[in-house]
Amino acid sequence: MPTGTLLAVPITAASPPLLEQARSAKAAGADLLELRADLIEDLPALEQFLAQPRELPVILTLRSVDEGGKCCASDAERAALFQRLAALAPDYVDIEFAAWRRSPELQAAVRPRRAGPPETRDAPPPRLILSQHDLHGTPAALGQALEPLLASPADVVKAVFAAHGALDACRVLAQLQKWSQARKLIMLATEPAGLITRVLARKFNAFAIFAALDSARQTAPGQPTLRELVEVYRWNQIGPSTTVLGVVGWPVSHSRSPAIHTAAMRTARIDGVYAPLPVAPTYAAFAAFMDHITQNPHLDVTGLSVTIPHKEHAARWLTEHAFPLSDVAQRVGAVNTLTRTGPANWSGDNTDCAGFLAALALVPESGRERTAAILGAGGAARAAVCALLLRGYNVTVFNRTEARAAALANELGCSAQPWAKRLHTPVEVIVNCTAIGMAPAENESPLPAAALRSKPPATVIDAVYNPAETRLLREARQHGCHIVSGTEVFLAQAAAQFEAWHKTAAPLDVMRQIMSGKTVPA
Ligand code: NAP
């Protein structure tokens, strides 16, 4: 049996044949199979599989409806079935703790090995996993909710909670870290917010964690595939000293940052993982998350990207805790990079400005007066204005909500004009800092094509990076403009974050390859 946290793959159907699925799971890196008998519903196939020699150890699970499965049988019926299948010696049997506690039949059918008499039979009886599933949330008094299960005689204890945000997931990890030396533990959170509990199971010495063979065979919301865990999150490299980084936002599940930063860390041989950390869109939720990870330094969170809608929240949280903000972050009024500078200390920076500076470095020298039009007046616009002012541009901000443009211009020292005027103002550089044109609304553009017909043609920079070539950029190119994609801005700000956290040069080529959807060999 391999050492360390076992990667378990649930098998949920009898087709393709169980043996074939078991072989695929082993080839993909699984250490353990979970036969979900409640979903497979094919007793002869299960018996045939269990009777054969096995390449991987097996957990037999017959999950009840009340705890997320499909088994409607009574406790006595389940006990009879467990007894019948236990004779074929699965390595583990998983029974809900609540059912096992109330049912003498289930207790008689599967006993914990650690509490039983010495073995007398050739084939040892299965080990008992007692499990508890909260399908609705993660209780506030989590430690208390776990006490009876942790005091049970199970060989392995399994507790599953639904995470409504990264804070829930971190609270589950804190319990795993607390108890995993004393008990064999499977402890995780479901839902996309729970992903980090699976990725970090190995860091905190969980007994096992579950990953699907492919996305069509998930058994819980937010369950990653084996491939994702191994290839994107570098499962086999994770250990007790792995540091934790991530992107805090709402939503963040489609962010490219985990793939980009993880690949960059792998290239630079940095022992870290980077994961999506969804935090609900209020200051209170952001502050509660930051307070928790600050008060729990063993979670080893060392660096965070901050995205919509938390950039201003991050600046406020740092200020309230008297932690330093870089000059640029103060000027922009928003923080997109948090770096841990001590056990309970953080600093904040804004690398979006560095991203726009990198984009401006790609503007061809025209010899003209340096004039720029900014479309939008949100967080990206503030960073773009700072970069343009640093490079000596004369900047005009055009925004749908005029008062917001005026406030920004007043604060940062440039001018503002009504949104409608953006159509008639020839400038050297146009920067789109609205979200117009972003997928799924790829067919929209913040400027009609006619407004791009200036002589000489302008340089058009789009902050939107999904898609890499927006409608605005396509039409600008067709009108002879020089174009700079939002991916350049994104990559440069990500590289600046990498350098702030890891104090070493970012492998920009690798980051660019991942950004363009290519895979980089492990
Ligand atoms: P934000 O703070 O929410 O600001 C959004 C801006 O878009 C506001 O000025 C808003 O105008 C304007 N807007 C939205 N819908 C509009 C519409 N239908 N018509 C006219 N104006 C509209 O967002 P942000 O953080 O600045 O981000 C803006 C975009 O930049 C996003 O697509 C984001 O992904 C991208 N971004 C890219 C990078 C990068 O690295 N490439 C970095 C940061 C941001 P009102 O004020 O009138 O609402």
XYZ file of C-alpha atoms and ligand atoms in Angstrom:
570
model
C 0.000 0.000 0.000
C 1.433 3.432 -0.926
C 2.284 5.798 1.907
C 0.846 9.293 2.314
C -2.653 10.410 1.376
C -4.362 7.922 -0.909
C -6.049 9.100 -4.083
C -9.401 7.346 -4.245
C -11.481 7.115 -7.411
C -15.204 6.454 -7.039
C -16.695 3.919 -9.461
C -20.358 4.693 -10.038
C -21.614 2.396 -12.815
C -21.092 -1.203 -13.949
C -20.362 -0.066 -17.495
C -17.630 0.025 -18.762
C -16.846 -3.225 -16.897
C -15.598 -2.648 -13.325
C -12.260 -4.303 -14.027
C -11.658 -1.994 -16.978
C -12.512 1.079 -14.884
C -10.235 -0.138 -12.092
C -7.353 -0.487 -14.552
C -7.971 3.001 -15.990
C -8.016 4.443 -12.452
C -4.743 2.730 -11.580
C -3.124 3.887 -14.818
C -4.237 7.473 -14.057
C -2.534 7.382 -10.643
C -5.273 6.184 -8.240
C -4.252 4.336 -5.052
C -7.708 3.240 -3.995
C -11.132 2.525 -5.542
C -14.467 3.346 -4.000
C -17.184 1.042 -5.260
C -20.379 3.054 -4.914
C -22.688 0.066 -4.691
C -25.704 2.371 -4.221
C -25.032 3.889 -7.672
C -23.737 0.752 -9.438
C -26.916 -1.207 -8.555
C -25.570 -4.409 -10.119
C -24.891 -6.977 -7.418
C -23.602 -9.785 -9.703
C -21.084 -7.364 -11.300
C -19.917 -6.234 -7.848
C -19.577 -9.792 -6.588
C -17.710 -10.871 -9.680
C -15.319 -7.923 -9.367
C -14.690 -8.454 -5.652
C -14.070 -12.172 -6.151
C -11.172 -11.487 -8.558
C -7.615 -10.620 -7.539
C -7.395 -6.838 -7.170
C -4.749 -4.390 -8.295
C -5.972 -1.636 -5.967
C -7.553 -1.745 -2.501
C -11.308 -1.194 -2.479
C -13.766 0.760 -0.322
C -17.304 -0.602 -0.491
C -19.926 2.120 -0.017
C -23.712 1.816 0.040
C -24.595 5.452 0.678
C -28.069 6.185 2.049
C -30.366 8.804 0.530
C -30.240 10.980 3.699
C -26.481 11.402 3.285
C -26.345 12.046 -0.449
C -26.500 8.518 -1.912
C -29.174 6.469 -3.632
C -29.655 3.531 -1.240
C -33.195 3.374 0.160
C -32.791 -0.011 1.917
C -33.512 -0.380 5.642
C -30.603 -0.718 8.074
C -31.309 -4.467 8.390
C -31.316 -4.908 4.591
C -28.089 -2.954 4.271
C -26.502 -5.016 7.047
C -27.405 -8.227 5.192
C -25.911 -6.891 1.965
C -22.744 -5.714 3.705
C -22.382 -9.128 5.317
C -22.741 -10.839 1.956
C -20.222 -8.547 0.229
C -17.885 -8.424 3.241
C -17.332 -12.143 2.706
C -15.575 -11.148 -0.534
C -13.190 -9.070 1.559
C -13.338 -5.476 0.334
C -10.507 -3.648 2.095
C -12.815 -1.014 3.616
C -16.545 -0.641 4.165
C -17.993 2.872 4.516
C -21.114 3.187 6.689
C -22.744 6.418 7.842
C -21.955 6.995 11.509
C -25.587 7.900 12.293
C -26.858 4.594 10.855
C -24.105 2.523 12.479
C -24.811 4.109 15.878
C -28.520 3.351 15.784
C -28.430 -0.110 14.153
C -27.288 -3.230 16.039
C -27.538 -5.129 12.711
C -25.036 -2.815 11.007
C -22.749 -2.981 14.051
C -22.817 -6.763 13.861
C -22.251 -6.779 10.091
C -19.059 -4.681 10.095
C -16.936 -4.188 13.195
C -13.991 -1.846 13.426
C -10.800 -3.871 13.203
C -8.951 -1.739 15.717
C -11.521 -2.652 18.401
C -11.928 -6.308 17.497
C -10.271 -9.536 18.654
C -7.066 -10.765 16.961
C -7.507 -12.076 13.417
C -8.209 -15.769 13.046
C -9.349 -15.934 9.416
C -7.212 -16.088 6.293
C -8.842 -13.037 4.705
C -8.981 -10.216 7.262
C -12.367 -8.501 7.597
C -12.729 -5.069 5.997
C -11.721 -2.001 7.941
C -14.614 0.216 8.980
C -14.944 3.793 7.721
C -17.597 5.698 9.672
C -18.770 8.742 7.762
C -20.822 11.865 8.334
C -22.068 14.165 5.566
C -23.512 17.648 5.996
C -24.994 18.352 2.575
C -26.092 21.884 3.501
C -23.100 23.636 5.004
C -20.206 23.745 7.449
C -21.477 24.239 11.012
C -20.242 27.278 12.932
C -19.287 25.011 15.866
C -17.354 22.625 13.633
C -15.154 21.139 16.364
C -18.221 20.296 18.450
C -20.040 18.784 15.454
C -17.087 16.424 14.921
C -16.598 15.295 18.533
C -18.817 12.150 18.526
C -17.408 10.941 15.192
C -13.828 11.492 16.334
C -14.565 9.542 19.513
C -16.015 6.591 17.535
C -14.152 3.273 17.254
C -13.912 3.501 13.413
C -10.706 2.443 11.695
C -11.053 5.525 9.491
C -13.185 8.590 10.200
C -14.740 10.479 7.277
C -16.440 13.879 7.557
C -17.796 15.833 4.599
C -19.268 19.329 4.660
C -20.647 21.654 1.999
C -18.488 24.790 1.676
C -20.248 28.040 0.820
C -16.937 29.843 0.475
C -13.194 29.544 1.006
C -13.594 30.330 4.716
C -15.636 27.136 5.235
C -12.984 25.153 3.351
C -10.186 26.624 5.485
C -12.114 25.813 8.680
C -12.414 22.187 7.526
C -8.669 22.118 6.768
C -7.940 23.477 10.250
C -9.824 20.481 11.754
C -8.012 18.066 9.453
C -4.684 19.537 10.516
C -5.700 19.283 14.202
C -6.750 15.628 14.166
C -4.880 13.887 11.363
C -2.015 12.731 13.589
C -4.393 11.150 16.104
C -6.901 9.478 13.730
C -6.957 8.151 10.175
C -9.071 10.911 8.677
C -10.872 11.747 5.468
C -12.116 15.296 5.904
C -13.181 17.471 3.023
C -15.611 20.090 1.789
C -17.732 19.725 -1.332
C -18.823 22.433 -3.811
C -16.339 24.449 -5.911
C -15.317 26.347 -2.752
C -14.180 23.056 -1.218
C -11.581 22.341 -3.909
C -8.731 23.468 -1.667
C -9.620 20.810 0.939
C -8.942 18.154 -1.702
C -5.828 19.788 -3.133
C -4.301 20.220 0.350
C -5.372 16.841 1.772
C -1.826 15.599 1.257
C -0.251 18.608 2.980
C -2.370 17.958 6.082
C -1.904 14.176 6.071
C -5.462 13.042 5.296
C -5.880 9.292 4.972
C -7.462 9.601 1.517
C -9.190 12.019 -0.831
C -11.584 11.452 -3.717
C -11.120 12.477 -7.338
C -13.213 11.493 -10.365
C -11.838 9.431 -13.230
C -13.350 12.049 -15.555
C -15.767 14.966 -15.234
C -18.765 12.809 -16.228
C -18.195 10.547 -13.219
C -18.112 13.025 -10.306
C -19.821 11.790 -7.127
C -19.926 15.139 -5.320
C -20.244 18.771 -6.422
C -16.822 20.338 -6.867
C -14.996 16.995 -7.022
C -11.937 17.466 -9.259
C -10.773 14.907 -11.767
C -7.731 12.820 -11.005
C -5.968 14.454 -13.924
C -6.725 17.960 -12.655
C -5.383 17.102 -9.209
C -2.232 15.471 -10.559
C -1.466 17.736 -13.536
C -2.814 21.172 -12.593
C -2.297 21.011 -8.818
C 0.843 18.817 -8.821
C -0.605 16.339 -6.302
C 2.524 14.215 -6.127
C 4.719 17.160 -5.111
C 2.472 18.394 -2.278
C 3.816 17.819 1.242
C 3.818 19.315 4.744
C 6.020 22.258 3.721
C 4.021 23.216 0.601
C 2.910 26.839 0.799
C -0.577 27.927 -0.207
C -1.463 30.714 -2.618
C -4.665 31.498 -4.435
C -7.040 33.929 -6.051
C -9.750 35.513 -3.895
C -12.819 36.726 -5.757
C -16.465 35.988 -6.537
C -16.760 34.116 -8.816
C -13.295 32.595 -9.392
C -13.948 29.078 -10.640
C -13.132 30.025 -14.246
C -9.932 31.925 -13.419
C -6.845 30.986 -15.442
C -4.611 32.062 -12.540
C -4.415 28.632 -10.774
C -3.126 26.926 -13.931
C -0.725 29.787 -14.730
C 0.758 30.264 -11.255
C 0.997 26.532 -10.545
C 2.857 25.894 -13.811
C 5.133 28.867 -13.107
C 5.926 27.553 -9.611
C 6.659 24.126 -11.021
C 9.082 25.630 -13.552
C 10.809 27.686 -10.860
C 10.875 24.639 -8.508
C 8.859 26.412 -5.834
C 7.008 24.186 -3.359
C 3.570 25.795 -3.506
C 0.003 25.308 -4.707
C -2.289 28.026 -6.029
C -6.048 27.489 -5.900
C -9.318 29.359 -6.483
C -10.655 30.824 -3.215
C -14.243 32.037 -3.672
C -15.235 34.592 -1.034
C -18.789 36.072 -1.038
C -18.972 39.604 -2.442
C -19.131 41.639 0.794
C -16.466 43.335 2.874
C -17.577 41.302 5.921
C -16.967 38.015 4.078
C -13.580 39.179 2.810
C -12.476 40.396 6.255
C -13.643 37.146 7.938
C -11.608 35.094 5.440
C -8.479 37.221 5.870
C -8.801 37.194 9.677
C -9.118 33.393 9.659
C -6.061 32.696 7.533
C -4.066 35.260 9.520
C -5.046 33.650 12.831
C -4.266 30.150 11.470
C -0.684 30.431 10.230
C -0.353 26.618 9.956
C -2.534 26.872 6.833
C 0.615 28.421 5.300
C -1.205 30.925 3.074
C 1.658 33.100 1.835
C 0.255 35.052 -1.108
C -3.091 35.987 -2.655
C -4.273 37.470 -5.914
C -7.363 39.584 -5.321
C -9.944 40.079 -8.033
C -13.491 41.441 -8.540
C -15.156 42.436 -6.211
C -12.537 42.445 -3.450
C -9.757 44.783 -4.639
C -11.104 47.766 -2.690
C -11.991 45.455 0.228
C -8.366 44.331 0.377
C -7.157 47.937 0.538
C -9.644 48.655 3.343
C -8.722 45.511 5.310
C -5.008 46.321 5.143
C -5.639 49.903 6.199
C -7.864 48.837 9.121
C -5.104 46.495 10.323
C -2.370 49.111 9.800
C -0.612 46.877 7.253
C 1.355 48.679 4.503
C 0.086 49.378 0.971
C 2.517 50.148 -1.860
C 2.479 53.687 -3.300
C 0.809 52.404 -6.466
C -1.896 50.563 -4.483
C -2.551 53.734 -2.495
C -2.806 55.787 -5.673
C -5.086 53.262 -7.400
C -7.092 52.803 -4.194
C -7.229 49.044 -4.758
C -5.078 45.999 -3.973
C -4.794 42.981 -6.268
C -1.799 41.347 -4.547
C -1.481 40.372 -0.885
C 1.855 39.086 0.384
C 2.365 37.584 3.818
C 5.343 39.315 5.396
C 5.289 37.595 8.798
C 3.166 35.134 10.834
C 0.421 37.748 11.272
C 1.484 40.457 8.827
C 0.503 41.302 5.269
C 1.367 43.907 2.677
C -0.649 45.014 -0.358
C 0.299 46.012 -3.884
C -1.427 46.687 -7.183
C 0.263 44.891 -10.074
C -2.493 45.840 -12.573
C -0.571 49.095 -12.980
C 2.579 47.066 -13.860
C 0.405 45.137 -16.330
C -0.643 48.330 -18.109
C 2.950 49.631 -18.050
C 3.990 46.445 -19.885
C 1.200 47.020 -22.438
C 2.332 50.644 -22.941
C 5.853 49.411 -23.632
C 4.360 47.772 -26.749
C 2.973 51.065 -28.129
C 5.015 52.064 -31.235
C 6.836 55.378 -30.952
C 4.837 57.854 -33.092
C 6.479 61.145 -32.240
C 2.958 62.526 -31.600
C 1.784 64.214 -28.455
C 1.120 61.509 -25.853
C -2.674 61.507 -25.545
C -4.819 58.668 -24.248
C -8.521 57.873 -23.891
C -9.646 55.522 -21.130
C -13.029 53.843 -21.498
C -14.420 53.003 -18.051
C -13.807 54.271 -14.553
C -13.626 51.121 -12.422
C -10.644 49.383 -10.854
C -8.883 48.542 -14.136
C -9.325 52.128 -15.337
C -7.718 53.486 -12.163
C -4.662 51.253 -12.678
C -4.474 52.159 -16.388
C -4.677 55.904 -15.631
C -1.832 55.553 -13.090
C 0.320 53.765 -15.683
C -0.438 56.339 -18.407
C 0.288 59.269 -16.096
C 3.570 57.621 -15.058
C 4.498 57.469 -18.758
C 3.629 61.140 -19.294
C 0.332 60.777 -21.202
C -2.379 63.382 -21.256
C -5.361 61.242 -20.185
C -9.121 61.657 -20.690
C -11.568 59.279 -18.991
C -14.907 58.434 -20.647
C -17.399 56.535 -18.540
C -21.073 55.631 -18.760
C -21.611 56.998 -15.256
C -20.233 60.482 -15.672
C -19.851 61.275 -11.987
C -17.557 58.249 -11.553
C -15.306 59.443 -14.386
C -15.190 62.940 -12.867
C -14.294 61.563 -9.419
C -11.508 59.404 -10.852
C -10.118 62.265 -12.951
C -10.235 64.608 -10.001
C -8.487 62.157 -7.699
C -5.744 60.984 -10.061
C -5.145 64.247 -11.956
C -6.514 63.874 -15.499
C -9.681 64.969 -17.348
C -13.124 63.438 -17.843
C -15.633 63.679 -20.686
C -19.162 62.317 -21.218
C -19.370 58.736 -22.552
C -20.890 59.894 -25.901
C -17.804 62.043 -26.637
C -15.566 58.938 -26.813
C -16.634 58.617 -30.473
C -15.057 61.888 -31.603
C -11.756 62.246 -29.749
C -8.624 61.342 -31.764
C -5.848 60.129 -29.461
C -2.630 58.130 -29.680
C -3.737 55.366 -27.285
C -7.213 54.009 -26.470
C -7.554 51.690 -23.465
C -10.781 49.758 -22.928
C -11.255 49.285 -19.194
C -14.937 48.403 -19.320
C -16.034 44.771 -19.272
C -17.689 45.209 -22.701
C -16.646 42.456 -25.124
C -15.861 39.925 -22.414
C -17.176 36.377 -22.918
C -19.984 35.450 -23.182
C -20.842 38.886 -24.715
C -18.008 38.582 -27.261
C -20.032 40.304 -29.949
C -20.088 43.638 -28.155
C -17.615 46.487 -28.430
C -17.279 49.725 -26.412
C -16.534 51.670 -29.625
C -18.271 51.553 -33.014
C -15.834 50.612 -35.803
C -16.166 54.101 -37.350
C -14.577 55.668 -34.257
C -11.392 53.692 -34.967
C -10.757 55.428 -38.295
C -8.296 58.044 -37.009
C -5.246 59.232 -38.979
C -2.627 58.201 -38.032
C -4.191 55.071 -36.524
C -4.229 54.777 -32.732
C -2.896 51.971 -30.571
C -5.815 50.107 -28.937
C -5.250 48.233 -25.671
C -8.075 46.083 -24.308
C -8.074 45.137 -20.614
C -10.522 42.337 -21.416
C -8.522 39.110 -21.909
C -11.280 36.596 -22.515
C -11.323 36.279 -25.521
C -7.692 37.175 -26.273
C -8.833 39.101 -29.385
C -12.025 40.980 -28.588
C -14.337 42.478 -31.183
C -12.808 45.888 -30.379
C -9.302 44.582 -31.131
C -10.410 42.765 -34.275
C -12.046 45.885 -35.697
C -9.113 48.064 -34.621
C -6.722 45.726 -36.449
C -8.939 45.865 -39.548
C -8.679 49.703 -39.432
C -4.877 49.574 -39.349
C -4.537 50.253 -35.600
C -1.765 48.671 -33.565
C -3.404 46.391 -30.977
C -2.371 45.049 -27.554
C -4.419 42.247 -26.038
C -5.564 42.115 -22.406
C -3.583 38.893 -22.130
C -0.383 41.012 -22.182
C -1.722 43.084 -19.292
C -2.821 39.941 -17.451
C 0.492 38.132 -17.906
C 2.561 41.119 -16.822
C 0.470 41.637 -13.663
C 0.662 37.905 -12.880
C 4.447 37.943 -13.377
C 4.741 40.925 -11.004
C 2.696 39.001 -8.406
C 4.908 35.958 -8.820
C 8.005 38.080 -8.234
C 6.455 39.772 -5.170
C 5.674 36.392 -3.555
C 8.614 34.243 -4.602
C 11.395 36.855 -4.915
C 12.578 35.334 -8.192
C 12.007 36.061 -11.890
C 8.704 34.778 -13.293
C 8.945 32.198 -16.115
C 6.947 34.363 -18.514
C 7.201 31.935 -21.457
C 5.573 29.135 -19.455
C 2.886 31.498 -18.177
C 2.195 32.639 -21.740
C 1.894 29.046 -22.966
C -0.610 28.165 -20.239
C -2.550 31.390 -20.895
C -2.901 30.401 -24.543
C -4.332 27.033 -23.532
C -1.235 24.914 -24.163
C -0.055 22.309 -21.696
C 3.471 22.337 -20.381
C 5.158 18.988 -19.654
C 5.327 18.210 -15.909
P -15.336 47.441 -12.582
O -14.585 48.104 -11.494
O -16.594 46.722 -12.278
O -15.640 48.556 -13.706
C -16.401 48.246 -14.841
C -16.421 49.445 -15.773
O -17.108 49.046 -16.959
C -17.186 50.642 -15.223
O -16.551 51.820 -15.626
C -18.561 50.508 -15.890
O -19.220 51.740 -16.055
C -18.159 49.984 -17.235
N -19.255 49.285 -17.910
C -19.727 48.061 -17.601
N -20.729 47.730 -18.465
C -20.862 48.782 -19.317
C -21.705 49.047 -20.414
N -22.603 48.137 -20.812
N -21.586 50.217 -21.068
C -20.657 51.122 -20.682
N -19.822 50.938 -19.634
C -19.922 49.774 -18.963
O -14.404 46.368 -13.331
P -12.810 46.401 -13.506
O -12.163 45.693 -12.390
O -12.406 47.793 -13.797
O -12.636 45.458 -14.779
C -13.038 45.912 -16.076
C -12.568 44.891 -17.114
O -11.147 44.860 -17.101
C -13.019 43.464 -16.815
O -13.345 42.835 -18.039
C -11.800 42.822 -16.213
O -11.764 41.415 -16.459
C -10.698 43.519 -16.977
N -9.437 43.520 -16.247
C -8.366 42.977 -16.878
C -7.144 42.963 -16.253
C -5.990 42.332 -16.962
O -5.014 41.973 -16.293
N -6.044 42.189 -18.268
C -6.976 43.514 -14.978
C -8.090 44.097 -14.369
C -9.313 44.088 -15.022
P -20.147 52.369 -14.888
O -19.207 53.079 -13.964
O -21.068 53.250 -15.604
O -20.840 51.196 -14.228
